PDB file of N, CA and C in Angstrom:
ATOM      1  N   UNK A 228       0.805  -1.358  -0.059  1.00  0.00           N
ATOM      2  CA  UNK A 228      -0.014  -0.111  -0.003  1.00  0.00           C
ATOM      3  C   UNK A 228       0.844   1.268   0.015  1.00  0.00           C
ATOM      4  N   UNK A 229       0.578   2.080  -0.892  1.00  0.00           N
ATOM      5  CA  UNK A 229       1.534   3.421  -1.004  1.00  0.00           C
ATOM      6  C   UNK A 229       1.090   4.313   0.205  1.00  0.00           C
ATOM      7  N   UNK A 230       2.068   5.477   0.337  1.00  0.00           N
ATOM      8  CA  UNK A 230       1.852   6.320   1.523  1.00  0.00           C
ATOM      9  C   UNK A 230       0.398   7.181   1.477  1.00  0.00           C
ATOM     10  N   UNK A 231       0.103   7.431   0.130  1.00  0.00           N
ATOM     11  CA  UNK A 231      -1.287   8.094  -0.034  1.00  0.00           C
ATOM     12  C   UNK A 231      -2.357   7.334   0.493  1.00  0.00           C
ATOM     13  N   UNK A 232      -2.264   6.025   0.106  1.00  0.00           N
ATOM     14  CA  UNK A 232      -3.568   5.256   0.463  1.00  0.00           C
ATOM     15  C   UNK A 232      -3.476   4.959   2.193  1.00  0.00           C
ATOM     16  N   UNK A 233      -2.341   4.915   2.698  1.00  0.00           N
ATOM     17  CA  UNK A 233      -2.161   4.708   4.168  1.00  0.00           C
ATOM     18  C   UNK A 233      -2.844   5.940   4.876  1.00  0.00           C
ATOM     19  N   UNK A 234      -2.258   7.273   4.330  1.00  0.00           N
ATOM     20  CA  UNK A 234      -2.890   8.468   4.862  1.00  0.00           C
ATOM     21  C   UNK A 234      -4.151   8.515   4.701  1.00  0.00           C
ATOM     22  N   UNK A 235      -4.659   8.279   3.490  1.00  0.00           N
ATOM     23  CA  UNK A 235      -6.084   8.393   3.258  1.00  0.00           C
ATOM     24  C   UNK A 235      -6.882   7.440   4.134  1.00  0.00           C
ATOM     25  N   UNK A 236      -6.504   6.266   4.390  1.00  0.00           N
ATOM     26  CA  UNK A 236      -7.266   5.369   5.380  1.00  0.00           C
ATOM     27  C   UNK A 236      -7.075   5.978   6.750  1.00  0.00           C
ATOM     28  N   UNK A 237      -5.918   6.565   7.127  1.00  0.00           N
ATOM     29  CA  UNK A 237      -5.849   7.181   8.533  1.00  0.00           C
ATOM     30  C   UNK A 237      -6.786   8.432   8.647  1.00  0.00           C
ATOM     31  N   UNK A 238      -6.971   9.068   7.570  1.00  0.00           N
ATOM     32  CA  UNK A 238      -7.894  10.152   7.728  1.00  0.00           C
ATOM     33  C   UNK A 238      -9.295   9.764   7.709  1.00  0.00           C
ATOM     34  N   UNK A 239      -9.625   8.707   6.950  1.00  0.00           N
ATOM     35  CA  UNK A 239     -11.107   8.122   7.087  1.00  0.00           C
ATOM     36  C   UNK A 239     -11.415   7.705   8.453  1.00  0.00           C
ATOM     37  N   UNK A 240     -10.444   7.181   9.035  1.00  0.00           N
ATOM     38  CA  UNK A 240     -10.681   6.574  10.498  1.00  0.00           C
ATOM     39  C   UNK A 240     -10.781   7.787  11.440  1.00  0.00           C
ATOM     40  N   UNK A 241      -9.847   8.726  11.198  1.00  0.00           N
ATOM     41  CA  UNK A 241      -9.932   9.876  12.110  1.00  0.00           C
ATOM     42  C   UNK A 241     -11.228  10.669  12.008  1.00  0.00           C
ATOM     43  N   UNK A 242     -11.793  10.610  10.729  1.00  0.00           N
ATOM     44  CA  UNK A 242     -12.961  11.452  10.591  1.00  0.00           C
ATOM     45  C   UNK A 242     -14.337  10.734  10.815  1.00  0.00           C
ATOM     46  N   UNK A 243     -14.278   9.576  11.322  1.00  0.00           N
ATOM     47  CA  UNK A 243     -15.445   8.663  11.483  1.00  0.00           C
ATOM     48  C   UNK A 243     -16.551   9.271  12.223  1.00  0.00           C
ATOM     49  N   UNK A 244     -16.213  10.078  13.175  1.00  0.00           N
ATOM     50  CA  UNK A 244     -17.311  10.683  14.149  1.00  0.00           C
ATOM     51  C   UNK A 244     -17.845  11.977  13.478  1.00  0.00           C
ATOM     52  N   UNK A 245     -17.199  12.463  12.464  1.00  0.00           N
ATOM     53  CA  UNK A 245     -17.790  13.638  11.923  1.00  0.00           C
ATOM     54  C   UNK A 245     -18.956  13.561  11.194  1.00  0.00           C
ATOM     55  N   UNK A 246     -19.901  14.383  11.362  1.00  0.00           N
ATOM     56  CA  UNK A 246     -21.154  14.271  10.626  1.00  0.00           C
ATOM     57  C   UNK A 246     -21.237  15.032   9.437  1.00  0.00           C
ATOM     58  N   UNK A 247     -21.110  14.373   8.255  1.00  0.00           N
ATOM     59  CA  UNK A 247     -20.968  14.959   6.955  1.00  0.00           C
ATOM     60  C   UNK A 247     -22.421  15.075   6.256  1.00  0.00           C
ATOM     61  N   UNK A 248     -22.764  16.064   5.554  1.00  0.00           N
ATOM     62  CA  UNK A 248     -21.899  17.082   5.157  1.00  0.00           C
ATOM     63  C   UNK A 248     -21.599  18.144   6.054  1.00  0.00           C
ATOM     64  N   UNK A 249     -20.370  18.630   5.976  1.00  0.00           N
ATOM     65  CA  UNK A 249     -20.095  19.965   6.904  1.00  0.00           C
ATOM     66  C   UNK A 249     -20.028  21.187   6.213  1.00  0.00           C
ATOM     67  N   UNK A 250     -20.337  22.157   6.763  1.00  0.00           N
ATOM     68  CA  UNK A 250     -20.263  23.556   6.286  1.00  0.00           C
ATOM     69  C   UNK A 250     -19.123  24.524   6.717  1.00  0.00           C
ATOM     70  N   UNK A 251     -18.375  23.920   7.625  1.00  0.00           N
ATOM     71  CA  UNK A 251     -17.252  24.760   8.206  1.00  0.00           C
ATOM     72  C   UNK A 251     -16.187  24.023   8.836  1.00  0.00           C
ATOM     73  N   UNK A 252     -14.964  24.487   8.983  1.00  0.00           N
ATOM     74  CA  UNK A 252     -13.943  23.691   9.767  1.00  0.00           C
ATOM     75  C   UNK A 252     -14.486  23.392  11.114  1.00  0.00           C
ATOM     76  N   UNK A 253     -15.150  24.274  11.806  1.00  0.00           N
ATOM     77  CA  UNK A 253     -15.726  24.053  13.072  1.00  0.00           C
ATOM     78  C   UNK A 253     -16.464  22.690  13.289  1.00  0.00           C
ATOM     79  N   UNK A 254     -17.301  22.615  12.274  1.00  0.00           N
ATOM     80  CA  UNK A 254     -18.159  21.262  12.241  1.00  0.00           C
ATOM     81  C   UNK A 254     -17.309  20.093  12.064  1.00  0.00           C
ATOM     82  N   UNK A 255     -16.141  20.126  11.414  1.00  0.00           N
ATOM     83  CA  UNK A 255     -15.316  18.919  11.443  1.00  0.00           C
ATOM     84  C   UNK A 255     -14.494  18.846  12.716  1.00  0.00           C
ATOM     85  N   UNK A 256     -14.032  20.002  13.524  1.00  0.00           N
ATOM     86  CA  UNK A 256     -13.593  20.012  14.682  1.00  0.00           C
ATOM     87  C   UNK A 256     -14.433  19.094  15.717  1.00  0.00           C
ATOM     88  N   UNK A 257     -15.635  19.635  15.690  1.00  0.00           N
ATOM     89  CA  UNK A 257     -16.541  18.945  16.632  1.00  0.00           C
ATOM     90  C   UNK A 257     -16.593  17.459  16.616  1.00  0.00           C
ATOM     91  N   UNK A 258     -16.415  16.735  15.493  1.00  0.00           N
ATOM     92  CA  UNK A 258     -16.470  15.327  15.450  1.00  0.00           C
ATOM     93  C   UNK A 258     -14.966  14.755  15.746  1.00  0.00           C
ATOM     94  N   UNK A 259     -13.923  15.538  16.065  1.00  0.00           N
ATOM     95  CA  UNK A 259     -12.728  14.962  16.502  1.00  0.00           C
ATOM     96  C   UNK A 259     -12.468  15.056  17.893  1.00  0.00           C
ATOM     97  N   UNK A 260     -11.821  13.970  18.547  1.00  0.00           N
ATOM     98  CA  UNK A 260     -11.706  13.995  19.953  1.00  0.00           C
ATOM     99  C   UNK A 260     -11.216  15.166  20.608  1.00  0.00           C
ATOM    100  N   UNK A 261      -9.961  15.650  19.871  1.00  0.00           N
ATOM    101  CA  UNK A 261      -9.324  16.836  20.652  1.00  0.00           C
ATOM    102  C   UNK A 261      -9.572  18.066  19.697  1.00  0.00           C
ATOM    103  N   UNK A 262     -10.622  18.054  18.723  1.00  0.00           N
ATOM    104  CA  UNK A 262     -10.862  19.286  17.810  1.00  0.00           C
ATOM    105  C   UNK A 262      -9.591  19.784  17.146  1.00  0.00           C
ATOM    106  N   UNK A 263      -9.567  21.043  17.071  1.00  0.00           N
ATOM    107  CA  UNK A 263      -8.421  21.663  16.299  1.00  0.00           C
ATOM    108  C   UNK A 263      -6.965  21.440  17.058  1.00  0.00           C
ATOM    109  N   UNK A 264      -7.086  21.167  18.277  1.00  0.00           N
ATOM    110  CA  UNK A 264      -5.836  20.983  18.999  1.00  0.00           C
ATOM    111  C   UNK A 264      -5.247  19.554  18.819  1.00  0.00           C
ATOM    112  N   UNK A 265      -5.925  18.702  18.206  1.00  0.00           N
ATOM    113  CA  UNK A 265      -5.474  17.333  17.991  1.00  0.00           C
ATOM    114  C   UNK A 265      -4.296  17.381  17.135  1.00  0.00           C
ATOM    115  N   UNK A 266      -3.551  16.121  17.076  1.00  0.00           N
ATOM    116  CA  UNK A 266      -2.385  16.107  16.291  1.00  0.00           C
ATOM    117  C   UNK A 266      -2.650  15.087  15.363  1.00  0.00           C
ATOM    118  N   UNK A 267      -2.190  14.972  14.175  1.00  0.00           N
ATOM    119  CA  UNK A 267      -2.196  13.898  13.364  1.00  0.00           C
ATOM    120  C   UNK A 267      -0.702  13.120  13.381  1.00  0.00           C
ATOM    121  N   UNK A 268      -0.951  11.952  13.595  1.00  0.00           N
ATOM    122  CA  UNK A 268       0.409  11.043  13.623  1.00  0.00           C
ATOM    123  C   UNK A 268       0.153   9.992  12.595  1.00  0.00           C
ATOM    124  N   UNK A 269       1.364   9.534  12.217  1.00  0.00           N
ATOM    125  CA  UNK A 269       1.551   8.560  11.213  1.00  0.00           C
ATOM    126  C   UNK A 269       2.911   7.767  11.543  1.00  0.00           C
ATOM    127  N   UNK A 270       2.551   6.432  11.601  1.00  0.00           N
ATOM    128  CA  UNK A 270       3.703   5.533  11.948  1.00  0.00           C
ATOM    129  C   UNK A 270       4.324   5.953  13.042  1.00  0.00           C
ATOM    130  N   UNK A 271       3.528   6.390  14.161  1.00  0.00           N
ATOM    131  CA  UNK A 271       4.095   6.676  15.386  1.00  0.00           C
ATOM    132  C   UNK A 271       4.652   7.951  15.527  1.00  0.00           C
ATOM    133  N   UNK A 272       4.717   8.772  14.578  1.00  0.00           N
ATOM    134  CA  UNK A 272       5.245  10.030  14.723  1.00  0.00           C
ATOM    135  C   UNK A 272       4.203  11.174  14.360  1.00  0.00           C
ATOM    136  N   UNK A 273       4.346  12.180  15.514  1.00  0.00           N
ATOM    137  CA  UNK A 273       3.421  13.375  15.016  1.00  0.00           C
ATOM    138  C   UNK A 273       3.838  14.221  13.968  1.00  0.00           C
ATOM    139  N   UNK A 274       2.892  14.181  12.910  1.00  0.00           N
ATOM    140  CA  UNK A 274       3.185  14.848  11.749  1.00  0.00           C
ATOM    141  C   UNK A 274       2.708  16.359  11.812  1.00  0.00           C
ATOM    142  N   UNK A 275       1.603  16.687  12.308  1.00  0.00           N
ATOM    143  CA  UNK A 275       1.257  17.975  12.433  1.00  0.00           C
ATOM    144  C   UNK A 275      -0.042  18.214  13.304  1.00  0.00           C
ATOM    145  N   UNK A 276      -0.346  19.546  13.524  1.00  0.00           N
ATOM    146  CA  UNK A 276      -1.513  19.797  14.335  1.00  0.00           C
ATOM    147  C   UNK A 276      -2.685  19.911  13.237  1.00  0.00           C
ATOM    148  N   UNK A 277      -3.825  19.290  13.666  1.00  0.00           N
ATOM    149  CA  UNK A 277      -4.961  19.291  12.763  1.00  0.00           C
ATOM    150  C   UNK A 277      -5.597  20.806  12.515  1.00  0.00           C
ATOM    151  N   UNK A 278      -5.583  21.706  13.444  1.00  0.00           N
ATOM    152  CA  UNK A 278      -5.966  23.053  13.192  1.00  0.00           C
ATOM    153  C   UNK A 278      -5.086  23.801  12.289  1.00  0.00           C
ATOM    154  N   UNK A 279      -3.735  23.592  12.282  1.00  0.00           N
ATOM    155  CA  UNK A 279      -2.863  24.296  11.505  1.00  0.00           C
ATOM    156  C   UNK A 279      -2.892  23.608  10.109  1.00  0.00           C
ATOM    157  N   UNK A 280      -3.083  22.349   9.994  1.00  0.00           N
ATOM    158  CA  UNK A 280      -3.269  21.631   8.871  1.00  0.00           C
ATOM    159  C   UNK A 280      -4.483  22.303   7.933  1.00  0.00           C
ATOM    160  N   UNK A 281      -5.539  22.329   8.675  1.00  0.00           N
ATOM    161  CA  UNK A 281      -6.799  22.734   8.101  1.00  0.00           C
ATOM    162  C   UNK A 281      -6.676  24.311   7.706  1.00  0.00           C
ATOM    163  N   UNK A 282      -5.960  25.081   8.440  1.00  0.00           N
ATOM    164  CA  UNK A 282      -5.747  26.427   8.021  1.00  0.00           C
ATOM    165  C   UNK A 282      -5.152  26.700   6.836  1.00  0.00           C
ATOM    166  N   UNK A 283      -4.025  25.687   6.535  1.00  0.00           N
ATOM    167  CA  UNK A 283      -3.241  25.809   5.389  1.00  0.00           C
ATOM    168  C   UNK A 283      -3.792  25.354   4.150  1.00  0.00           C
ATOM    169  N   UNK A 284      -4.871  24.191   4.297  1.00  0.00           N
ATOM    170  CA  UNK A 284      -5.260  23.743   3.028  1.00  0.00           C
ATOM    171  C   UNK A 284      -6.694  23.690   2.783  1.00  0.00           C
ATOM    172  N   UNK A 285      -7.513  24.131   3.819  1.00  0.00           N
ATOM    173  CA  UNK A 285      -8.820  24.434   3.542  1.00  0.00           C
ATOM    174  C   UNK A 285      -9.292  26.009   3.539  1.00  0.00           C
ATOM    175  N   UNK A 286     -10.087  26.170   2.667  1.00  0.00           N
ATOM    176  CA  UNK A 286     -10.820  27.623   2.420  1.00  0.00           C
ATOM    177  C   UNK A 286     -12.222  27.536   2.555  1.00  0.00           C
ATOM    178  N   UNK A 287     -12.527  28.767   3.077  1.00  0.00           N
ATOM    179  CA  UNK A 287     -14.257  28.773   3.163  1.00  0.00           C
ATOM    180  C   UNK A 287     -14.866  28.463   2.068  1.00  0.00           C
ATOM    181  N   UNK A 288     -14.427  28.752   0.898  1.00  0.00           N
ATOM    182  CA  UNK A 288     -15.110  28.381  -0.531  1.00  0.00           C
ATOM    183  C   UNK A 288     -14.990  26.850  -0.700  1.00  0.00           C
ATOM    184  N   UNK A 289     -14.287  26.093   0.058  1.00  0.00           N
ATOM    185  CA  UNK A 289     -14.405  24.613  -0.094  1.00  0.00           C
ATOM    186  C   UNK A 289     -15.500  23.927   0.469  1.00  0.00           C
ATOM    187  N   UNK A 290     -16.250  24.750   1.239  1.00  0.00           N
ATOM    188  CA  UNK A 290     -17.432  23.994   1.776  1.00  0.00           C
ATOM    189  C   UNK A 290     -18.756  24.433   1.151  1.00  0.00           C
ATOM    190  N   UNK A 291     -19.571  23.530   1.258  1.00  0.00           N
ATOM    191  CA  UNK A 291     -19.747  22.353   2.097  1.00  0.00           C
ATOM    192  C   UNK A 291     -18.941  21.248   1.446  1.00  0.00           C
ATOM    193  N   UNK A 292     -18.564  20.316   2.427  1.00  0.00           N
ATOM    194  CA  UNK A 292     -17.774  19.086   2.078  1.00  0.00           C
ATOM    195  C   UNK A 292     -18.697  17.928   2.356  1.00  0.00           C
ATOM    196  N   UNK A 293     -18.942  16.944   1.453  1.00  0.00           N
ATOM    197  CA  UNK A 293     -19.792  16.083   1.650  1.00  0.00           C
ATOM    198  C   UNK A 293     -19.511  14.875   2.291  1.00  0.00           C
ATOM    199  N   UNK A 294     -18.316  14.460   2.249  1.00  0.00           N
ATOM    200  CA  UNK A 294     -17.818  13.228   2.942  1.00  0.00           C
ATOM    201  C   UNK A 294     -16.503  13.240   3.416  1.00  0.00           C
ATOM    202  N   UNK A 295     -16.156  12.281   4.257  1.00  0.00           N
ATOM    203  CA  UNK A 295     -14.800  12.157   4.740  1.00  0.00           C
ATOM    204  C   UNK A 295     -13.814  11.929   3.669  1.00  0.00           C
ATOM    205  N   UNK A 296     -14.236  11.157   2.607  1.00  0.00           N
ATOM    206  CA  UNK A 296     -13.359  10.887   1.432  1.00  0.00           C
ATOM    207  C   UNK A 296     -13.128  12.117   0.799  1.00  0.00           C
ATOM    208  N   UNK A 297     -14.046  12.810   0.493  1.00  0.00           N
ATOM    209  CA  UNK A 297     -13.824  14.273  -0.407  1.00  0.00           C
ATOM    210  C   UNK A 297     -12.795  15.028   0.479  1.00  0.00           C
ATOM    211  N   UNK A 298     -13.047  15.051   1.745  1.00  0.00           N
ATOM    212  CA  UNK A 298     -11.995  16.159   2.769  1.00  0.00           C
ATOM    213  C   UNK A 298     -10.692  15.371   2.706  1.00  0.00           C
ATOM    214  N   UNK A 299     -10.536  14.136   2.788  1.00  0.00           N
ATOM    215  CA  UNK A 299      -9.297  13.431   2.779  1.00  0.00           C
ATOM    216  C   UNK A 299      -8.578  13.612   1.449  1.00  0.00           C
ATOM    217  N   UNK A 300      -9.377  13.403   0.473  1.00  0.00           N
ATOM    218  CA  UNK A 300      -8.697  13.662  -0.898  1.00  0.00           C
ATOM    219  C   UNK A 300      -8.328  15.108  -1.113  1.00  0.00           C
ATOM    220  N   UNK A 301      -9.079  16.080  -0.688  1.00  0.00           N
ATOM    221  CA  UNK A 301      -8.803  17.503  -0.882  1.00  0.00           C
ATOM    222  C   UNK A 301      -7.408  17.794  -0.077  1.00  0.00           C
ATOM    223  N   UNK A 302      -7.237  17.317   1.161  1.00  0.00           N
ATOM    224  CA  UNK A 302      -6.108  17.662   1.907  1.00  0.00           C
ATOM    225  C   UNK A 302      -4.827  16.959   1.277  1.00  0.00           C
ATOM    226  N   UNK A 303      -4.941  15.785   0.881  1.00  0.00           N
ATOM    227  CA  UNK A 303      -4.013  14.965   0.351  1.00  0.00           C
ATOM    228  C   UNK A 303      -3.400  15.613  -1.023  1.00  0.00           C
ATOM    229  N   UNK A 304      -4.387  15.990  -1.843  1.00  0.00           N
ATOM    230  CA  UNK A 304      -4.089  16.619  -3.181  1.00  0.00           C
ATOM    231  C   UNK A 304      -3.436  17.994  -2.979  1.00  0.00           C
ATOM    232  N   UNK A 305      -3.793  18.806  -2.011  1.00  0.00           N
ATOM    233  CA  UNK A 305      -3.204  20.025  -1.802  1.00  0.00           C
ATOM    234  C   UNK A 305      -1.931  19.938  -1.080  1.00  0.00           C
ATOM    235  N   UNK A 306      -1.633  18.815  -0.432  1.00  0.00           N
ATOM    236  CA  UNK A 306      -0.228  18.482   0.101  1.00  0.00           C
ATOM    237  C   UNK A 306       0.624  18.039  -0.813  1.00  0.00           C
ATOM    238  N   UNK A 307       0.079  17.685  -2.161  1.00  0.00           N
ATOM    239  CA  UNK A 307       0.926  17.114  -3.173  1.00  0.00           C
ATOM    240  C   UNK A 307       1.374  15.381  -2.738  1.00  0.00           C
ATOM    241  N   UNK A 308       0.523  15.055  -2.108  1.00  0.00           N
ATOM    242  CA  UNK A 308       0.607  13.462  -1.956  1.00  0.00           C
ATOM    243  C   UNK A 308      -0.201  12.714  -2.705  1.00  0.00           C
TER     244      UNK A 308
END
C-alpha cells in the first residue's frame, strides 16, 4: 500500500465521528476527539496539528464538504501527496 493510501485510510478513520456534510472547519473539529488541538500522527510520529493543517489547506469556499473521502482527498491533493 502506498503512502497516499495509508494516509487516506488514516484520515477516514480519524473522521469517522464527523457528521457529513459539513459547512465549516468548526463542524469538522466538533467530530474530532481533540478538535483543532489534536495532532495527526503517522507510523508513530506526530506529523502536524489538525488545526494548523486545516488552516493551511482548507478555504471557506471549499465548503460544504460532503464526505470524509472528499475531505481526505482534498487535503492529500493540496499537500501534493
